[in-house]
mmCIF file with all atom_site columns, C-alpha atoms in Angstrom:
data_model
loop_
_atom_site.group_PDB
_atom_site.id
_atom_site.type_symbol
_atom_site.label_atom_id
_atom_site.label_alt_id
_atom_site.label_comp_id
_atom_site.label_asym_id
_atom_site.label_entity_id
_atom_site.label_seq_id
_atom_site.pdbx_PDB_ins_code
_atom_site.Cartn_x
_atom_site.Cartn_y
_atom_site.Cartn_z
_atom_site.occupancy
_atom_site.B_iso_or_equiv
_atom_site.pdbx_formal_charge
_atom_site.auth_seq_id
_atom_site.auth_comp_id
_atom_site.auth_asym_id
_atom_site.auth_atom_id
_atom_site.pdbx_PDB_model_num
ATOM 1   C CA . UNK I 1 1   ? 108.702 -4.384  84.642 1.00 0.00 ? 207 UNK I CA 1
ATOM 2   C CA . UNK I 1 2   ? 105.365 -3.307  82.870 1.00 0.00 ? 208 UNK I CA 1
ATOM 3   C CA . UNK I 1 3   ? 107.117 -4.106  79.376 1.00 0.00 ? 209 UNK I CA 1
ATOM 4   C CA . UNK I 1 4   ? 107.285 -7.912  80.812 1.00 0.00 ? 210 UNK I CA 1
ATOM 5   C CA . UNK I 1 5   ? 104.158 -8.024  82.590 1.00 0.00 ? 211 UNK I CA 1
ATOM 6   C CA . UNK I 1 6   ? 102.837 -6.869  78.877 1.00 0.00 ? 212 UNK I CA 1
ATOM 7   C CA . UNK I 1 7   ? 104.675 -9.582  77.137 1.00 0.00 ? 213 UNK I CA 1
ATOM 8   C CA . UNK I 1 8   ? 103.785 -12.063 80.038 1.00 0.00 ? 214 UNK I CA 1
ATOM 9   C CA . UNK I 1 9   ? 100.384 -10.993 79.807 1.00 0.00 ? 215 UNK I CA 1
ATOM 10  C CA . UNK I 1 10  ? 99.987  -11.283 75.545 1.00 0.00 ? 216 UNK I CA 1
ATOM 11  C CA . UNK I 1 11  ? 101.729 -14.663 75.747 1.00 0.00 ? 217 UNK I CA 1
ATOM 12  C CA . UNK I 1 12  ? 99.174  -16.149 78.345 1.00 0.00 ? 218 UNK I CA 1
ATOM 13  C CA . UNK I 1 13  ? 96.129  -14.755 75.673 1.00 0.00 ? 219 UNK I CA 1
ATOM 14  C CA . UNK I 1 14  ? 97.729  -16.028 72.793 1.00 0.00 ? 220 UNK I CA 1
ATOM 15  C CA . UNK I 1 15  ? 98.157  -19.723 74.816 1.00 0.00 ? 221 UNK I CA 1
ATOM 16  C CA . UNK I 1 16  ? 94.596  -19.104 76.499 1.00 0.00 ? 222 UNK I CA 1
ATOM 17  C CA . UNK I 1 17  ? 93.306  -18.455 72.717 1.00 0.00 ? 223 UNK I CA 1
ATOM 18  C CA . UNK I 1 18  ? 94.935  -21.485 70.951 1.00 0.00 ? 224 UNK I CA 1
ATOM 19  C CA . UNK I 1 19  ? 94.065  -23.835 73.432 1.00 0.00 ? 225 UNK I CA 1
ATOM 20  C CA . UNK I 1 20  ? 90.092  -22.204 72.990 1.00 0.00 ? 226 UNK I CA 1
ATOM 21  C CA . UNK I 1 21  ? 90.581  -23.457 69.086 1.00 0.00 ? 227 UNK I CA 1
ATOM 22  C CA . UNK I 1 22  ? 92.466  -27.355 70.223 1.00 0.00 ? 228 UNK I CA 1
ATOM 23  C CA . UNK I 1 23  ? 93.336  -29.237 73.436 1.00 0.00 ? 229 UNK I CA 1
ATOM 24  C CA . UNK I 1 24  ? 90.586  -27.342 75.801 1.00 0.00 ? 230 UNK I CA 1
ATOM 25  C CA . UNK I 1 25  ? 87.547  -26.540 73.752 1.00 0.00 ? 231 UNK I CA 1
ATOM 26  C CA . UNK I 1 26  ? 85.248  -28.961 75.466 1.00 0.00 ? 232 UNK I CA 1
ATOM 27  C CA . UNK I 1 27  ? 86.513  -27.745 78.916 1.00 0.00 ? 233 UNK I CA 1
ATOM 28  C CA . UNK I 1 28  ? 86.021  -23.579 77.968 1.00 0.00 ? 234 UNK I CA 1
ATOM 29  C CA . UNK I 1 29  ? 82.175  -25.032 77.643 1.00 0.00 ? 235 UNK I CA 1
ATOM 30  C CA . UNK I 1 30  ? 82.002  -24.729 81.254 1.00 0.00 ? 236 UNK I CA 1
ATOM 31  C CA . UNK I 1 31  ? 81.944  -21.159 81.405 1.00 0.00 ? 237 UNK I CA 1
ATOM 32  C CA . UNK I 1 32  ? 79.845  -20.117 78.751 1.00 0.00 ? 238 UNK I CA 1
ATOM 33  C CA . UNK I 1 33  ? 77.026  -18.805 80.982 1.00 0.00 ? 239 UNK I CA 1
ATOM 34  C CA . UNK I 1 34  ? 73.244  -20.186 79.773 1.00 0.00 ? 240 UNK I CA 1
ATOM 35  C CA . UNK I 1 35  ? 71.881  -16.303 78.560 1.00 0.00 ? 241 UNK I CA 1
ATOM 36  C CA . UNK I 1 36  ? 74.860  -16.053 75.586 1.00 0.00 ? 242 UNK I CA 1
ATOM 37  C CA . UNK I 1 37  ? 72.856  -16.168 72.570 1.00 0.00 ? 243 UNK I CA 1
ATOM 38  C CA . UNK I 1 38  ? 75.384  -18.307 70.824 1.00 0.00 ? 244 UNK I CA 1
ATOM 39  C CA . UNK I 1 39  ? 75.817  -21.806 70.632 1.00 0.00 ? 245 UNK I CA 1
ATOM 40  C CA . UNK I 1 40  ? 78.829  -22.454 73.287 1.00 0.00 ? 246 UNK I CA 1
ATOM 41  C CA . UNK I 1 41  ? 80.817  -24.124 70.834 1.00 0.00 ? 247 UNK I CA 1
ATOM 42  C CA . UNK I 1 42  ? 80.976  -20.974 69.004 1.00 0.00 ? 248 UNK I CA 1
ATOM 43  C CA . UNK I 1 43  ? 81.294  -18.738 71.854 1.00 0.00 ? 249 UNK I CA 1
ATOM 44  C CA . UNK I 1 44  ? 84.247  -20.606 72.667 1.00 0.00 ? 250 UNK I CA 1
ATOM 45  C CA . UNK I 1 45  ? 85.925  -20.191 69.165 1.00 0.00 ? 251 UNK I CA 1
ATOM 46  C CA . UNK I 1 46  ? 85.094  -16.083 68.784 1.00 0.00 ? 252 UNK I CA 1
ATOM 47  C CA . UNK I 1 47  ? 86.782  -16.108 72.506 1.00 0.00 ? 253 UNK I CA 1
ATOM 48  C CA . UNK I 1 48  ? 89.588  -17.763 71.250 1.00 0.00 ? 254 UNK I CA 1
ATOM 49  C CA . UNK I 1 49  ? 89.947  -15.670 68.347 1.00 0.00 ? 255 UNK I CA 1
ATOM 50  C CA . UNK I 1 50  ? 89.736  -12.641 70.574 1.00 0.00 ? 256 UNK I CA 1
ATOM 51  C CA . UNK I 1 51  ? 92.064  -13.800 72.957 1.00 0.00 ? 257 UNK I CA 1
ATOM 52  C CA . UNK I 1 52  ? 94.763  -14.534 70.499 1.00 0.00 ? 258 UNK I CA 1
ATOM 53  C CA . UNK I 1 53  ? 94.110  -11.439 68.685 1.00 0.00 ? 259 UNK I CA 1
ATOM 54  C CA . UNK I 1 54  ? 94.746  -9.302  71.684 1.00 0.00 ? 260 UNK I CA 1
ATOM 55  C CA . UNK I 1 55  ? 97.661  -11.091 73.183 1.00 0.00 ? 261 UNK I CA 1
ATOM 56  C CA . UNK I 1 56  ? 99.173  -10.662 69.704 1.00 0.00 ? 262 UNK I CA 1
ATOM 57  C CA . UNK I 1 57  ? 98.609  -6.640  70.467 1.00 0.00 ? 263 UNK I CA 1
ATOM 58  C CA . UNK I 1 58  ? 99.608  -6.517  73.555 1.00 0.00 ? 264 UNK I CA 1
ATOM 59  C CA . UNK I 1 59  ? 103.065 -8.459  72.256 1.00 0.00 ? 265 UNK I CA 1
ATOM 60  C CA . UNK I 1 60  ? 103.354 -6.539  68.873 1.00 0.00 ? 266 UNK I CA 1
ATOM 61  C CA . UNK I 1 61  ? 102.043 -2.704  69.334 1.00 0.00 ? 267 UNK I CA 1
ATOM 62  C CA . UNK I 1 62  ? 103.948 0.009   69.122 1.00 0.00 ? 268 UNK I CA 1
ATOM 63  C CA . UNK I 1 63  ? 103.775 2.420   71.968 1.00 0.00 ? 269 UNK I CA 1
ATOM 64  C CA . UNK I 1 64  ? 101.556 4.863   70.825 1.00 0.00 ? 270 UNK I CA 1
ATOM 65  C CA . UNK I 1 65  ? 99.176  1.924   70.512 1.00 0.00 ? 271 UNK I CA 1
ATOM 66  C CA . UNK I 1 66  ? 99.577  0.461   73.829 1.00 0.00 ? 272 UNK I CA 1
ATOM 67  C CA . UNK I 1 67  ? 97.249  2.389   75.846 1.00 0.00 ? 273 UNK I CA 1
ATOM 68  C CA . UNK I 1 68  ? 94.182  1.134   73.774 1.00 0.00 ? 274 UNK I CA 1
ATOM 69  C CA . UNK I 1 69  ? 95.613  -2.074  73.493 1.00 0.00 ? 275 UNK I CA 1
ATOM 70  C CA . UNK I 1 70  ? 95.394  -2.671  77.623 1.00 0.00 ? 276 UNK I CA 1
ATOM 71  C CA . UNK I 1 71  ? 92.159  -0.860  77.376 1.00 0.00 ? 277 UNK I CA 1
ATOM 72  C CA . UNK I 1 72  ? 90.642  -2.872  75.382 1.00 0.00 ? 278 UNK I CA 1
ATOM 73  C CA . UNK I 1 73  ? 91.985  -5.958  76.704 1.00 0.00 ? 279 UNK I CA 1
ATOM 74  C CA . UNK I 1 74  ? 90.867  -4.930  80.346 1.00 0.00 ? 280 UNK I CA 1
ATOM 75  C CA . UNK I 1 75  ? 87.591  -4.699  78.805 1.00 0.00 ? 281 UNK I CA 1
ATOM 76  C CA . UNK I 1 76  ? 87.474  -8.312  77.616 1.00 0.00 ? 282 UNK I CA 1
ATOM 77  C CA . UNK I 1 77  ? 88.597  -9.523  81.111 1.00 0.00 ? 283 UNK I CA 1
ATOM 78  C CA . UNK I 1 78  ? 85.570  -7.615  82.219 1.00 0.00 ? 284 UNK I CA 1
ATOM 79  C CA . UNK I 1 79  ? 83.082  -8.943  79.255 1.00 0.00 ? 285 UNK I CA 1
ATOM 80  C CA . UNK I 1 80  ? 84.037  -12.774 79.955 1.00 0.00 ? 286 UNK I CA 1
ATOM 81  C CA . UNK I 1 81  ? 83.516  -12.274 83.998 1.00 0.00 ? 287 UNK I CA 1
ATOM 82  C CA . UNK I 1 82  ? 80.439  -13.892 83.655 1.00 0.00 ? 288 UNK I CA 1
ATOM 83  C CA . UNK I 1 83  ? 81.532  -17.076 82.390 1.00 0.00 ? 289 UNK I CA 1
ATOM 84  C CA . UNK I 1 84  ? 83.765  -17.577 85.419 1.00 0.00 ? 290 UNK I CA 1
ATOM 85  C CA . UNK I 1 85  ? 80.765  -16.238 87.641 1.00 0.00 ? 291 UNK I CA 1
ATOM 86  C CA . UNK I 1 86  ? 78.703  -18.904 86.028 1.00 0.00 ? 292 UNK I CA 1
ATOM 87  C CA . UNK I 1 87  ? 80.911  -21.876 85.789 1.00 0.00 ? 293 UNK I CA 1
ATOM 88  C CA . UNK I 1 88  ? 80.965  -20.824 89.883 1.00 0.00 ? 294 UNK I CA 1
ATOM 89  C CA . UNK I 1 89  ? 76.646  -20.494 90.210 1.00 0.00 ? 295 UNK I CA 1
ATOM 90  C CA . UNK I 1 90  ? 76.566  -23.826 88.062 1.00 0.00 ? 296 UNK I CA 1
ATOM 91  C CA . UNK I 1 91  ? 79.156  -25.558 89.729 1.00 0.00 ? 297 UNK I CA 1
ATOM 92  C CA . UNK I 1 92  ? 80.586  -26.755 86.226 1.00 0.00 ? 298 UNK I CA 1
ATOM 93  C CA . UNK I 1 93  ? 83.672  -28.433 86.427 1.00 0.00 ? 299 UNK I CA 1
ATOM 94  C CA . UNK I 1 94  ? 87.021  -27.610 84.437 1.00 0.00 ? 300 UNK I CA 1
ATOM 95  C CA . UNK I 1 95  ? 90.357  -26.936 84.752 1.00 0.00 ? 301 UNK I CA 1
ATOM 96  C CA . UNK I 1 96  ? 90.323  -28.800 87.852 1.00 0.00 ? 302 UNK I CA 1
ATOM 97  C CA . UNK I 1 97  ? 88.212  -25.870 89.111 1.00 0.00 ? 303 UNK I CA 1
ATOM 98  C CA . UNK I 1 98  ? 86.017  -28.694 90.878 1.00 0.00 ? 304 UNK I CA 1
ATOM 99  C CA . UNK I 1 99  ? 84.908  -27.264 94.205 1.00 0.00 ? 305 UNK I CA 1
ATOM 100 C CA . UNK I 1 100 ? 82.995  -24.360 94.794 1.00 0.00 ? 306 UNK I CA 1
ATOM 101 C CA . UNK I 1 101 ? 86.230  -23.094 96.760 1.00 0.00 ? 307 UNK I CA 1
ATOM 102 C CA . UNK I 1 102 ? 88.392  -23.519 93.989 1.00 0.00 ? 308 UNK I CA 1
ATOM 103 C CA . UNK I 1 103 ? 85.823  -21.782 91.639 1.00 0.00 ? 309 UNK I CA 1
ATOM 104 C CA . UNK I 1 104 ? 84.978  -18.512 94.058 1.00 0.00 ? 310 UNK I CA 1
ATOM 105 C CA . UNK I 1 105 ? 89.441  -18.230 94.590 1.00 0.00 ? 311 UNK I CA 1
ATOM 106 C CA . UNK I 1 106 ? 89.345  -18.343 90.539 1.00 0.00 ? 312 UNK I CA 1
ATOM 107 C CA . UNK I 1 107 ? 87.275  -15.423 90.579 1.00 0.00 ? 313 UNK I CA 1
ATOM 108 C CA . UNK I 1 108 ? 89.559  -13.197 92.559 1.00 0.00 ? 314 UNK I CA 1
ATOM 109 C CA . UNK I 1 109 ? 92.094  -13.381 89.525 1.00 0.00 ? 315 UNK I CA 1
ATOM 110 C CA . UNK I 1 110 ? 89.563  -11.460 86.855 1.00 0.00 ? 316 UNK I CA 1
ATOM 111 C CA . UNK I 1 111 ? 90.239  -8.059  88.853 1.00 0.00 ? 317 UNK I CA 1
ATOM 112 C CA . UNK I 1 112 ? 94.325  -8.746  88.875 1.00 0.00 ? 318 UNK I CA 1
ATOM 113 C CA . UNK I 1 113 ? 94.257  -9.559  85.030 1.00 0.00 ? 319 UNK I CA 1
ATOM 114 C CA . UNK I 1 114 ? 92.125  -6.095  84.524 1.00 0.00 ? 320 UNK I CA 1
ATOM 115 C CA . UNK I 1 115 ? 94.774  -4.451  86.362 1.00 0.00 ? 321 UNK I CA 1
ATOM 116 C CA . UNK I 1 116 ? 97.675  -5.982  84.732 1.00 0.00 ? 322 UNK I CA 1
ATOM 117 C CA . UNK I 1 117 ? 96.393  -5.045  81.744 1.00 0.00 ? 323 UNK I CA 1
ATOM 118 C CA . UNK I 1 118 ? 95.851  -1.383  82.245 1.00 0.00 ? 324 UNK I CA 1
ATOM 119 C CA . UNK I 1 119 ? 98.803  -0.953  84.536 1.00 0.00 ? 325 UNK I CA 1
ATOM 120 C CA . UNK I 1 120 ? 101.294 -2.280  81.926 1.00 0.00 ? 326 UNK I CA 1
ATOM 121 C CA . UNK I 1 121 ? 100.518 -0.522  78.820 1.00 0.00 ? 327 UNK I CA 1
ATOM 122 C CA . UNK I 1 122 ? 100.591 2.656   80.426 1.00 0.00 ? 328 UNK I CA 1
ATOM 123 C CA . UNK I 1 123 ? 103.695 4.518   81.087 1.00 0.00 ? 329 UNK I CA 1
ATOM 124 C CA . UNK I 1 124 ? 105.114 7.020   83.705 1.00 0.00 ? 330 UNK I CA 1
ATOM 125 C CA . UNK I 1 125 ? 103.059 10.049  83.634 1.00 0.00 ? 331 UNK I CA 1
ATOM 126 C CA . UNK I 1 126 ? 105.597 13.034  83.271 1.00 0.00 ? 332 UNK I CA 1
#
């Protein structure tokens, strides 16, 4: 079960990622929050990158690697909280996330992809 929720996991990064770089670059706008120091067209792209970089890893690393993998990745579900925080205070539309109840539910997810991520690249302690 963690070896698919792993897989599961890198797949939805690398889609997440791609569609960053094509089809959903204007709408990923919405959740740059306003103090990023980067333009959020750019923000959006290094995101991307990231995003497929780690699914890749969490896909593709060998087990020894694993644990850092998910650590890592449960850190970047924890440095892009923000954006869904402010697409939430600035009521910014996307991915039909148009209501503010739609927006706060979203943010309930961050906390079961930083779990996901740490629970599946870590094995049965012995």
């Amino acid at each position: 079960m963690r070896s698919f929720v792993r897989v599961l996991l890198g797949l939805a990064l690398v889609f997440a990622g791609t569609s960053h770089l094509t089809f959903a670059r204007g709408e990923f706008t919405a959740q740059v929050p306003d103090f990023v120091p980067l333009s959020e067209d750019t923000t959006v792209l290094a995101s991307g990158v990231a995003e497929i970089t780690l699914g890749s890893a969490l896909v593709l690393a060998p087990k020894p690697a694993r644990r850092f993998v998910g650590t890592v990745a449960a850190l970047f579900f924890t440095v892009i909280f923000p954006g869904n925080l402010s697409q939430w205070v600035n009521r910014r539309d996307a991915f039909g996330l148009d209501t503010d109840e739609k927006r706060v539910a979203r943010l309930f997810g961050q906390p079961l992809l930083i779990a996901a991520a740490l629970w599946s690249t870590r094995g049965r302690r012995s």
